[in-house]
Structures are given as structure tokens and as C-alpha cells.
XYZ file of C-alpha atoms in Angstrom:
482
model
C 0.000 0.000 0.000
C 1.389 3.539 -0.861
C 0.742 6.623 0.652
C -2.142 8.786 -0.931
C -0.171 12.296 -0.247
C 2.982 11.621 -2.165
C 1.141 9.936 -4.706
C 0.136 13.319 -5.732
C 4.052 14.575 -6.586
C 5.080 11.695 -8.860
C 1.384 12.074 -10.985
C 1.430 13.686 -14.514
C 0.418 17.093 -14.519
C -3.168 17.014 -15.460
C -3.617 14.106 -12.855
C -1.992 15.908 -10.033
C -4.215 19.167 -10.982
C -7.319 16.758 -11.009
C -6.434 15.490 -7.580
C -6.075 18.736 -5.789
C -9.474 19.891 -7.599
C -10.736 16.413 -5.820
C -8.729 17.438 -2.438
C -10.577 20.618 -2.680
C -14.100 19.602 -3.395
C -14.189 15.898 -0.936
C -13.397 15.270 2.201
C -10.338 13.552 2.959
C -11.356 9.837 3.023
C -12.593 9.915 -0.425
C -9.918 11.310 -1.575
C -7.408 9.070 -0.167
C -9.624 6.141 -1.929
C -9.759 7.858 -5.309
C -6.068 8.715 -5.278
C -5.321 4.790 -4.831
C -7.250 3.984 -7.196
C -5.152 6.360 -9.593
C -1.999 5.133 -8.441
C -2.882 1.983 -9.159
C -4.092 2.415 -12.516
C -1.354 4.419 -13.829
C 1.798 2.997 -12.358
C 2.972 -0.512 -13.492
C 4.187 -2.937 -10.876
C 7.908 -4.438 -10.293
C 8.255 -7.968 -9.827
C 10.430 -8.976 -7.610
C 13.781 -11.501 -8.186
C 14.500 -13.420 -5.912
C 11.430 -16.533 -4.353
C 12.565 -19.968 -2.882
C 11.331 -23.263 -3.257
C 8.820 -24.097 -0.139
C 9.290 -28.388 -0.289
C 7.169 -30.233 2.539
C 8.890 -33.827 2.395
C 9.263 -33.594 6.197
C 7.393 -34.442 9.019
C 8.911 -31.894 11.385
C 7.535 -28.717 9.342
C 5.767 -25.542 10.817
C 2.110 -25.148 10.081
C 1.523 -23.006 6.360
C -0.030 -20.162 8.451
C 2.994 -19.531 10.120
C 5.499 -20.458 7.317
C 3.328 -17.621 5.112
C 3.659 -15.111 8.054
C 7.458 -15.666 8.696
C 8.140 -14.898 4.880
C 5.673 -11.803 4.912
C 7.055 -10.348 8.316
C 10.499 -11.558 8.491
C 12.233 -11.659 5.313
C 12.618 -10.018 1.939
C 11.309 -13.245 -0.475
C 7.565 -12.191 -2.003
C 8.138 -15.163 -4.570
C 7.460 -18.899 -3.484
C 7.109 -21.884 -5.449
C 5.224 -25.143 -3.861
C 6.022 -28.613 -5.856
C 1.669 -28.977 -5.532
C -1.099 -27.477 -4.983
C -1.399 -28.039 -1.507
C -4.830 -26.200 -0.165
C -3.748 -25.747 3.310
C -0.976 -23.701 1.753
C -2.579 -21.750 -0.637
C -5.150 -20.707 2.065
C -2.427 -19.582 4.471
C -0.596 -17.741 1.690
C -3.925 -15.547 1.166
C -4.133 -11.876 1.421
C -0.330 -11.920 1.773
C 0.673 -10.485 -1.941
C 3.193 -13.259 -2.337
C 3.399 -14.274 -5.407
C 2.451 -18.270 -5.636
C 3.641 -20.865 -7.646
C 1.625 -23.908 -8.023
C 2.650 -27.496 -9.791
C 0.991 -30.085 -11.216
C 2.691 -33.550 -10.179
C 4.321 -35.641 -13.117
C 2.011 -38.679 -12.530
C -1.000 -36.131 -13.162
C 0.116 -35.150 -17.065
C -1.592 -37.443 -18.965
C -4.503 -36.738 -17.298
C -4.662 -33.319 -18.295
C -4.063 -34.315 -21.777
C -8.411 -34.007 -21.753
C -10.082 -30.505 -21.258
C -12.585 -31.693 -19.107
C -9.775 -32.910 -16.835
C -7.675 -29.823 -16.909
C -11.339 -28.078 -15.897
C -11.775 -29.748 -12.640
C -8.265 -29.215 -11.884
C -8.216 -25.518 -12.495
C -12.067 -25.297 -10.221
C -10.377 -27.584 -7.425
C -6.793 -26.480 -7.436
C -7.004 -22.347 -8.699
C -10.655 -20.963 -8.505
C -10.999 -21.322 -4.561
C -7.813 -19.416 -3.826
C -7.546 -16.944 -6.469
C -6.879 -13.782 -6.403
C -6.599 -13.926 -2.583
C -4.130 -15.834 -2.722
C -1.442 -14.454 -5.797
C -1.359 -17.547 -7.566
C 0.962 -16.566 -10.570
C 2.276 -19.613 -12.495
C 1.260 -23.530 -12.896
C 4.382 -25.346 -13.530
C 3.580 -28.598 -15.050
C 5.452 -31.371 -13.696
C 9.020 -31.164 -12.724
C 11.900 -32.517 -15.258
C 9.518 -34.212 -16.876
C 12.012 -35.100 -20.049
C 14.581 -36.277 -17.479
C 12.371 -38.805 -16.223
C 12.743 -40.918 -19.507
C 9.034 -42.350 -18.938
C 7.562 -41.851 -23.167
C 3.750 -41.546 -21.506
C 4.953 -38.374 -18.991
C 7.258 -37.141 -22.213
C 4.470 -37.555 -25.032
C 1.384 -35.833 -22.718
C 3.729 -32.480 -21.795
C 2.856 -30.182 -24.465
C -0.578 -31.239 -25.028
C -1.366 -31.022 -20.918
C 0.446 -27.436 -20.723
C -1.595 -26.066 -23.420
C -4.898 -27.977 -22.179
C -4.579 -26.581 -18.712
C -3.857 -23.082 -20.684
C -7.257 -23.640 -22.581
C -8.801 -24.442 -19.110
C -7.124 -20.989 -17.917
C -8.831 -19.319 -20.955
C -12.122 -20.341 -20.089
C -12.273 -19.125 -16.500
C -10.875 -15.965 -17.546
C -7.676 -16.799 -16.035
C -4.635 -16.749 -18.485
C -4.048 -13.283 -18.057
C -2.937 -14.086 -14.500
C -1.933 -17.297 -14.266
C 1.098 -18.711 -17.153
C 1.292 -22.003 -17.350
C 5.346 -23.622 -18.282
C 7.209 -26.131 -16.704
C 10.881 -26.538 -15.215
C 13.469 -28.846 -16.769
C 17.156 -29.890 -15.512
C 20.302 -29.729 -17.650
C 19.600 -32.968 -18.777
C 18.017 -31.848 -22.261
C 21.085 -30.836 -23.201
C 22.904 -32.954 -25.834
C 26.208 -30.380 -25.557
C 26.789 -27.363 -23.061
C 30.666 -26.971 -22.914
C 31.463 -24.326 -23.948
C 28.473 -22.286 -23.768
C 27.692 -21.319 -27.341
C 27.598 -24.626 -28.457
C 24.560 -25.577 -26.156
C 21.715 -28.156 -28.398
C 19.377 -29.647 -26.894
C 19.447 -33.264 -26.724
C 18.064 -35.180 -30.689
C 14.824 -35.803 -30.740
C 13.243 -33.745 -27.650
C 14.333 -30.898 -30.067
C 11.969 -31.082 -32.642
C 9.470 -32.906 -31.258
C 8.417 -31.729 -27.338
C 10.684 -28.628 -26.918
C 10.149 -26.387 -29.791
C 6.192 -26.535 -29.722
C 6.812 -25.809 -25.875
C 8.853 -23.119 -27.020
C 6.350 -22.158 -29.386
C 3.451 -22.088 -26.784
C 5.706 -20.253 -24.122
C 5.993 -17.819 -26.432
C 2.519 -17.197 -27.692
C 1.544 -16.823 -23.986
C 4.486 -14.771 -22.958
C 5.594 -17.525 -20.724
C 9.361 -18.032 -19.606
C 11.179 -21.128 -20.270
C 12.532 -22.179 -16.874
C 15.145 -24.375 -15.715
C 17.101 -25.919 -12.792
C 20.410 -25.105 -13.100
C 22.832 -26.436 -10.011
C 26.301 -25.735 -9.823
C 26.822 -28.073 -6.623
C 26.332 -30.877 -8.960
C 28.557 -30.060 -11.902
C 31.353 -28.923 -9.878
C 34.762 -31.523 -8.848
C 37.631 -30.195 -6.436
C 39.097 -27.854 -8.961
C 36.055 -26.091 -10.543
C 34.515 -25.146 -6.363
C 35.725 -21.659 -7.068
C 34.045 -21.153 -10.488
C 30.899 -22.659 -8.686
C 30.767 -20.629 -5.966
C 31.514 -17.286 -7.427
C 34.646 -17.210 -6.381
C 37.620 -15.702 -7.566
C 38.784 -17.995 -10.754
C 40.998 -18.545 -13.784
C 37.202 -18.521 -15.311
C 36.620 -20.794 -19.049
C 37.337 -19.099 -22.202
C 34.736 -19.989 -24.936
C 37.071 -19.270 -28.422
C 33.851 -19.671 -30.388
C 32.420 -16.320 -29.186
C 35.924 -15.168 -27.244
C 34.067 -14.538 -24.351
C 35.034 -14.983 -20.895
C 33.095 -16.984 -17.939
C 34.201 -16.389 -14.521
C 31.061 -18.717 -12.603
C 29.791 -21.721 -13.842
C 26.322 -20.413 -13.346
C 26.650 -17.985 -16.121
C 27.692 -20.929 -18.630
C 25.265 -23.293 -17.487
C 22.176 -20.296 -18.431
C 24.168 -19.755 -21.511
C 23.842 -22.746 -22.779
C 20.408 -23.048 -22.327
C 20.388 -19.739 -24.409
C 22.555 -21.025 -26.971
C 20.364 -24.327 -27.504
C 17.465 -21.535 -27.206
C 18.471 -19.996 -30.023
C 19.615 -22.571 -32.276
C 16.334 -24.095 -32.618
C 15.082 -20.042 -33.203
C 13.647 -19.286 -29.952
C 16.699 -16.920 -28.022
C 13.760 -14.281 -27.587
C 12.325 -16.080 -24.308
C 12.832 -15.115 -21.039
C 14.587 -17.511 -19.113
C 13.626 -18.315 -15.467
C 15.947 -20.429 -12.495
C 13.058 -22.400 -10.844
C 15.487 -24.148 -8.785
C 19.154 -23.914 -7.571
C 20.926 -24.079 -4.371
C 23.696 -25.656 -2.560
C 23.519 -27.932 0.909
C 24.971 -27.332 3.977
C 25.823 -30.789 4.889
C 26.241 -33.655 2.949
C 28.521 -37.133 2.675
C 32.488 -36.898 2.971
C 32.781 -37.808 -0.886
C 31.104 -34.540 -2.058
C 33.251 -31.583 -2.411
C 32.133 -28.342 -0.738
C 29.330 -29.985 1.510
C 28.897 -27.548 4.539
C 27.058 -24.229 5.740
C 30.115 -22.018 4.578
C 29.927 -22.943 0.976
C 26.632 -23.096 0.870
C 26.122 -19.179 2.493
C 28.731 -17.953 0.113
C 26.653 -19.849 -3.215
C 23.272 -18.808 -2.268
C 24.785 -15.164 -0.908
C 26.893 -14.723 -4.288
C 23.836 -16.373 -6.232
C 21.149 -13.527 -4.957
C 23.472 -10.516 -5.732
C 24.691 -12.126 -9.212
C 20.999 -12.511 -10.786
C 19.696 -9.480 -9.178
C 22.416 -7.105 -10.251
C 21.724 -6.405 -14.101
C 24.901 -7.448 -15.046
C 23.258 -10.720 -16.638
C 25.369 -13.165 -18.423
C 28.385 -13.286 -21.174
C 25.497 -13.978 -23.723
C 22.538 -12.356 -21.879
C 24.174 -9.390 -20.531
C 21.865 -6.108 -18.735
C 19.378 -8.544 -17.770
C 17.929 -10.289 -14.006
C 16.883 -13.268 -13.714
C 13.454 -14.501 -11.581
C 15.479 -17.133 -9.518
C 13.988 -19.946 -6.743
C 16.450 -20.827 -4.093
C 15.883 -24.576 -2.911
C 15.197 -24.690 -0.712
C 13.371 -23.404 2.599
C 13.473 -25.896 4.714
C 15.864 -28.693 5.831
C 13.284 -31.899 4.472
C 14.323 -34.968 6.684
C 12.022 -37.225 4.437
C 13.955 -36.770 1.340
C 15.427 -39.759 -0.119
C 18.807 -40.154 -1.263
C 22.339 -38.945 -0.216
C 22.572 -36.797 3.061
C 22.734 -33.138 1.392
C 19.190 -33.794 -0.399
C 17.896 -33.573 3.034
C 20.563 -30.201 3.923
C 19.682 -27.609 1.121
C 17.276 -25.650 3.607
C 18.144 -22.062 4.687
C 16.009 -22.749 7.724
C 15.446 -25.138 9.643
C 11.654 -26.423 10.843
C 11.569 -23.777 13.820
C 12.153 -21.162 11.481
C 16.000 -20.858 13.007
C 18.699 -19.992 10.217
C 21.163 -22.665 8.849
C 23.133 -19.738 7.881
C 22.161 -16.285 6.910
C 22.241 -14.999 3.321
C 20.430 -11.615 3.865
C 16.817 -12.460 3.153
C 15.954 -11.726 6.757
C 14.518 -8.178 7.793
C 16.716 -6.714 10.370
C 14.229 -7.102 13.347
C 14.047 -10.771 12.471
C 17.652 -11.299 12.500
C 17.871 -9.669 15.879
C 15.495 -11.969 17.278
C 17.077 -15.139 15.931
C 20.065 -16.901 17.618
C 23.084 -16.786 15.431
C 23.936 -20.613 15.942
C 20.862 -22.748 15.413
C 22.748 -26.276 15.892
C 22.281 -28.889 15.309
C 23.659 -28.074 11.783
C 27.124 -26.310 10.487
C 27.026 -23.046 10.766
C 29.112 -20.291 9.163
C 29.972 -16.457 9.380
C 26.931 -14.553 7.503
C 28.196 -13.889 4.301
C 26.302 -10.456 4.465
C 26.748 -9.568 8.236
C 24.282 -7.296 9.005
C 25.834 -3.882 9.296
C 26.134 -1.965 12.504
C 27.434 1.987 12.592
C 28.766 3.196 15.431
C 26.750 5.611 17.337
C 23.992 5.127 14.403
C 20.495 4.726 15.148
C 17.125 3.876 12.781
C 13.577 3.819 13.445
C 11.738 0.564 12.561
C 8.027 -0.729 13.772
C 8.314 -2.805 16.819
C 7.022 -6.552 16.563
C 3.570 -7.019 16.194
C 2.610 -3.289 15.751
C -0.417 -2.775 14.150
C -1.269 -2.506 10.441
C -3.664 -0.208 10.695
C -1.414 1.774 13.154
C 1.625 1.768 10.629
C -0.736 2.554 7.792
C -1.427 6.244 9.323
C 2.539 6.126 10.349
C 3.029 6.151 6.780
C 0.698 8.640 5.626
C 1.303 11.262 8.217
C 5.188 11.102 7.718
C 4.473 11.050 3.074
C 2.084 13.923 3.761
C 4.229 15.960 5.509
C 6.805 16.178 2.014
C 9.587 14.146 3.217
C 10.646 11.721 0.211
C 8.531 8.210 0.413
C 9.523 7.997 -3.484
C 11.297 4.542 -2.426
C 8.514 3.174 -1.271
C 6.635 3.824 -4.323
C 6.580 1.154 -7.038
C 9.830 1.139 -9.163
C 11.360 2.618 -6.136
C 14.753 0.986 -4.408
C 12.049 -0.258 -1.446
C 8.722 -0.981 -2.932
C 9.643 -4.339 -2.196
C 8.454 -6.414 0.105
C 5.261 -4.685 -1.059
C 3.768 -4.680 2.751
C 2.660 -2.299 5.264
C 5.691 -3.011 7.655
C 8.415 -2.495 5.256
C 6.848 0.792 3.124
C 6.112 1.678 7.772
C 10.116 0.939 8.712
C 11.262 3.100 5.334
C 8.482 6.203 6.213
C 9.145 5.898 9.839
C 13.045 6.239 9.891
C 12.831 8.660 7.426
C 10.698 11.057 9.389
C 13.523 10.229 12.365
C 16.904 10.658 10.744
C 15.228 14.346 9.791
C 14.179 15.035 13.454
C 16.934 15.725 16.170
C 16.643 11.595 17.102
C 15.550 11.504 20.315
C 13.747 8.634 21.447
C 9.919 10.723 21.160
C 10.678 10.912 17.451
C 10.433 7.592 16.870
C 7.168 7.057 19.195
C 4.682 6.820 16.553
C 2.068 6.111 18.879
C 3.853 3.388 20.817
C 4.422 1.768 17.330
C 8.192 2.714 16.730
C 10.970 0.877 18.269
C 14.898 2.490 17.925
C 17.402 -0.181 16.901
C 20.926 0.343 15.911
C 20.839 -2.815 13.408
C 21.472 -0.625 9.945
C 17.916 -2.242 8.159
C 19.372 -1.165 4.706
C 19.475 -3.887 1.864
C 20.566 -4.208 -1.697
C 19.623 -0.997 -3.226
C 17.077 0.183 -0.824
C 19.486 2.013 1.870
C 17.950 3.632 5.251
């Protein structure tokens, strides 16, 4: 929500003349209600980069309702993709903003093959929850081509663009896309990068008319790109971000300094040869575990705090890749949770940044400020490590931030009073360094210090009521600085 009063300033001309006409003419509720509706219809929203991957193969897991509420009120992720369509999820996720993604399960393809099918899964799985709850994407299976099974291959395309049809009809696709994640595995050649082909066969005959469909809906192409599982002893550095000899590709004579980079590239390059290199590209899953068996090479909370840490501030930074450069990329951390039910080696169940009681494995910088505070640095019984982005502290520095469980309604009028008064809430607004999270506490902890750090900062002037709490925890982040 964004303040009606500085809405005003950043209007066009005739719209800021109509809405002091309106300020002049109505009282002061209406106009606050007319204004939103103004903002809302003239500025376009920013989605946000970074979501994580919300697995439940555990039996140790918080309820949904809180799980939604830590996310909203404690860290910076508005993004969250579930591997179903879990109801008890998608209820708690309500009202929240977050944007949801939902998947079909693989063994449930062929069955959406018919349009009668894909129906009653859009009316039992979408129409009870939407919009309340932000449900953005349907991902249809998960590596389906990977799975080698000819019945799960063969129904893909025709079950993504039944459930689209099914979308159409409940006047849906304009909200919801519909695509569907795939590991490297398609890929016949991806060393070095520009010579990236998809694997013979799945070319022609289930990847280009997904291609073609993704991009007659304006769908990305997503895939689930890890690092941690392509790297040996001597390529940890170029997996991790780390400093590096890098790979020289001669073919375009460009230079890769992380293996990410040439892993998306070529996806790109297998993209394009088949004639579809316009397509945005989405990372629907990637990570790195914190513990795992003595054979594996980098297995423990350090490495893992430096991938996931080096991971957020690559893809967010617009510096794209070698052969997408100036671009971000929408990117799922897996996962959020430690899953003790997971089959297979030990670090399938250690690729959480939390643990079940919400405790960090290690910190990465997706928590607010006030929730780091509250959380104890060394949640054992995992590995922990030194926070790869310690949260700064300034001596003799102060900020203003809501206190814990401070009213919405309270920080709502925090907001307006302190935007009405002039100071600048243009960070806050949407495109702004701070829009995001997009809820009432953060847009409150931006408006509130602001109005402080122009005051004298004594403790009255951050009182707001009883709402306002002085910590001197800096509560900056990425771009958006206090």
C-alpha cells in the first residue's frame, strides 16, 4: 500500500491538478480512496527476483499459516514456489501479496491431456484461492524429459496447453502462465556455452512446440540449473563465485568467470539454435547444501552461504550473463526448509536455509533486520558459518523501525502522516529501491526512519504512537538504503 499524499508529486500534470481539484471539493477519506485507485491504474508494478522453493517432504515442518507469516514479516522473499497445490498452503498464503507458484505432479500429465480434466483441476486447485491468494504460475510437472518415462514425455505439451485452454475459459490466463521446469539434462552439448543443443529428438518434437506455446503466452522457459552438482575439487571456485581462472569460450571469445553464467548460456545457446533466443529464461530451482557425505566436495554451511549469498546478488544485479548481458533473472532458491524425508544422499535432506523452527542454517540476507535480531546466530544442530552479508552496525547510528507485532492499521497512518508531511517516500513507491516487500511493515520501517533521521533523534521521534521501536541494526538492503 502507498501513501495517498505523495502519490500526488510523482502524478502527470493534469492528474496531479485533477487530484487537488478532488482534495478541494471531498473530504479527505474519499480522496485518499480515489487517489489509490489512480496510483494503481497508472503505475505498473515491479516484480520482484529473488522466491525460494517451499518443499514439505518432512514431518517436522511448521504449520503453512505460520510459514506464510514468517516470509511476509520476516524476510525479503515475495516469490514462493510449492512442488503442488497443496490447499492448506494456498489458504495460508492468502491476502499476503506473495506471489504463488503452483505445480501439477508428473504422474497427473496425462490426465490433463483431456479438457474436461484440466477443468476440474483448475475449479479444485485455482478458482478457490484466487486472487486472494497471488497464484501466478502452474508449472507442469518437474523434469519431466529427465524422467525418460515416453507416456509423462508424449502428454507435456498437449497437458500445458490444455490446462492453458482451461485458464482461458475461466478468464484466467491473463494471470496465471502455465510452463514447466526442466534440468540440464536436455542438453545434448553445453561446454562451452555457445555450443549448447538440446538433446536429438526432444528438439523437434516436445521442446520447440513448448517453445512455441511459451511464447505465444508470454511464458518463460525455466530451468534448474545447479552448480553443486557439476562442480569436482578444482572447478569449487568457479561454482561458488569465487575468484577464478574462469573458461574461455574461443567460439564467441568470451570470458566466464562462474559456472552459473555458462550453465544459463547454454540453455540460451540451444534456445536460439532451434530459433527461440527471444524467451525469457527463469531459475526455478538452484541451491547448494549445507551438509552432505564426505565424498562430495564443498558440503557444509560455509559454501553453501557464500553460493546462495553470491547467487542472490549475481541474478539481481543487471549485469546478466556473457550472452545475456543487462538482464535479471526470476530465480527460486531450494530450498526453505531442511526436508528430513527426502530420499537419497545426506545433502538432499541439507539444502534448507532454515530449519523447521524457522532458526537460520546460515544467513544470506533475506531476513529483515528485526528478524535477524530476534534469531540466535547458531541454530545447531547443523554447520554453521559467518553470515556472508553480516548485518551492518554503525557506530553511534540509530534507525527507526516498527516494533514486533505493531499494528497494520497503526503503521498505515505512520506512513501517511510522515508522506504527507513532504519528506521523500519515493522509495517506497513502485519502481522505487524499497517498494519491495510490497507490505505495510516495510513501506512503515522506510516512512518511519525517514521522518527520524530528519528530526533531532531523540527517542519521542520515533514514538509513533507506541508503534516505533529504535534499533541500531542498519535495516538497509541491496539498493534500498535507510
Amino acid at each position: 500500500m502507498v501513501c495517498p499524499q505523495c502519490i500526488i508529486q510523482h502524478l502527470p500534470i493534469p492528474t496531479k491538478a485533477m487530484a487537488k481539484e478532488f482534495i478541494s471539493v471531498f473530504s479527505s477519506v474519499l480522496v485518499a480512496s480515489i487517489l489509490f485507485f489512480l496510483a494503481s491504474t497508472l503505475v505498473r508494478g515491479v516484480e520482484g527476483t529473488i522466491g525460494i522453493n517451499y518443499g514439505t517432504v518432512a514431518n517436522n515442518l511448521p504449520p503453512p499459516a505460520q510459514v506464510a507469516h514468517f516470509l511476509l514479516e520476516s524476510t525479503v522473499i515475495n516469490r514462493v514456489r510449492l512442488f503442488d497445490a497443496n490447499p492448506d498452503i494456498l489458504k495460508a498464503f492468502a491476502h499476503t501479496g506473495i506471489a504463488i507458484t503452483v505445480t501439477v505432479p508428473n504422474d497427473q500429465i496425462p490426465r490433463l491431456t483431456k479438457l474436461n480434466l484440466a477443468q476440474q483441476w483448475v475449479e479444485d486447485n485455482i478458482q478457490p484461492y484466487t486472487p486472494a491468494t497471488n497464484i501466478v504460475r502452474i508449472l507442469v510437472g518437474n523434469e519431466v524429459i529427465s524422467t525418460a518415462n515416453k507416456l509423462l514425455i508424449g502428454s507435456l505439451v498437449p497437458a500445458v496447453q490444455t490446462l492453458h485452454t482451461a485458464l482461458v475459459e475461466a478468464s484466467l490466463d491473463r494471470r496465471i502462465q502455465v510452463s514447466t521446469p526442466h534440468s540440464l539434462g536436455i542438453l545434448s552439448n553445453s561446454s562451452p556455452p555457445s555450443t549448447g543443443k538440446f538433446r536429438q529428438g526432444y528438439d523437434t518434437h516436445v521442446l520447440k512446440p513448448l517453445l512455441s506455446f511459451l511464447r505465444a503466452t508470454n511464458s518463460p522457459f525455466m530451468v534448474n540449473p545447479y552448480p553443486f552438482f557439476g562442480c569436482s575439487p578444482d572447478t569449487l571456485d568457479y561454482a561458488l563465485f569465487r575468484p577464478n581462472a574462469g573458461v574461455f569460450d574461443e567460439n564467441t571469445e568470451l570470458h566466464y568467470t562462474n559456472m552459473l553464467d555458462a550453465q544459463l548460456d547454454a540453455v540460451f545457446s540451444a534456445m536460439k539454435f532451434v530459433g527461440f533466443d527471444d524467451l525469457e529464461i527463469v531459475i526455478a530451482e538452484t541451491g547448494w547444501p549445507s551438509m552432505g557425505d564426505s565424498t562430495q566436495v564443498g558440503v557444509d554451511a560455509e559454501s553453501a552461504a557464500e553460493y546462495n549469498g553470491n547467487l542472490m546478488r549475481h541474478v539481481a544485479s543487471g549485469a546478466g550473463t556473457p550472452l545475456m548481458p543487462n538482464r535479471t533473472f526470476e530465480t527460486y532458491i531450494f530450498a526453505l526448509f531442511n526436508e528430513n524425508l527426502k530420499p537419497g544422499p545426506t545433502c538432499e535432506r541439507n539444502f534448507g536455509l532454515f530449519q523447521p523452527d524457522m532458526a537460520p542454517v546460515y544467513d544470506v540476507g533475506i531476513l529483515r533486520p528485526t528478524a535477524r535480531s530476534s534469531i540466535p546466530n547458531n541454530p545447531t544442530p547443523v554447520p554453521t558459518a559467518a553470515p556472508v552479508n553480516p548485518t551492518p552496525r554503525s557506530e553511534g547510528k540509530q534507525w527507526c523501525l516498527p516494533k514486533t507485532g505493531a499494528d497494520e492499521n497503526a503503521l498505515q497512518r505512520n506512513i501517511d502522516y510522515v508522506c504527507g508531511l513532504g519528506l521523500d517516500c519515493g522509495p517506497i513507491q513502485e519502481d522505487g529501491a524499497c517498494f519491495l516487500p510490497n507490505t505495510v511493515r516495510a513501506h512503515a520501517a522506510f516512512a518511519m526512519n525517514a521522518y527520524y533521521q530528519s528530526t533531532d533523534r531523540k527517542e519521542y521521534d520515533c514514538a509513533f504512537e507506541q508503534t516505533g521501536a529504535i534499533t541500531d541494526v542498519d535495516p538497509s538492503y541491496g539498493k534500498c538504503q535507510y
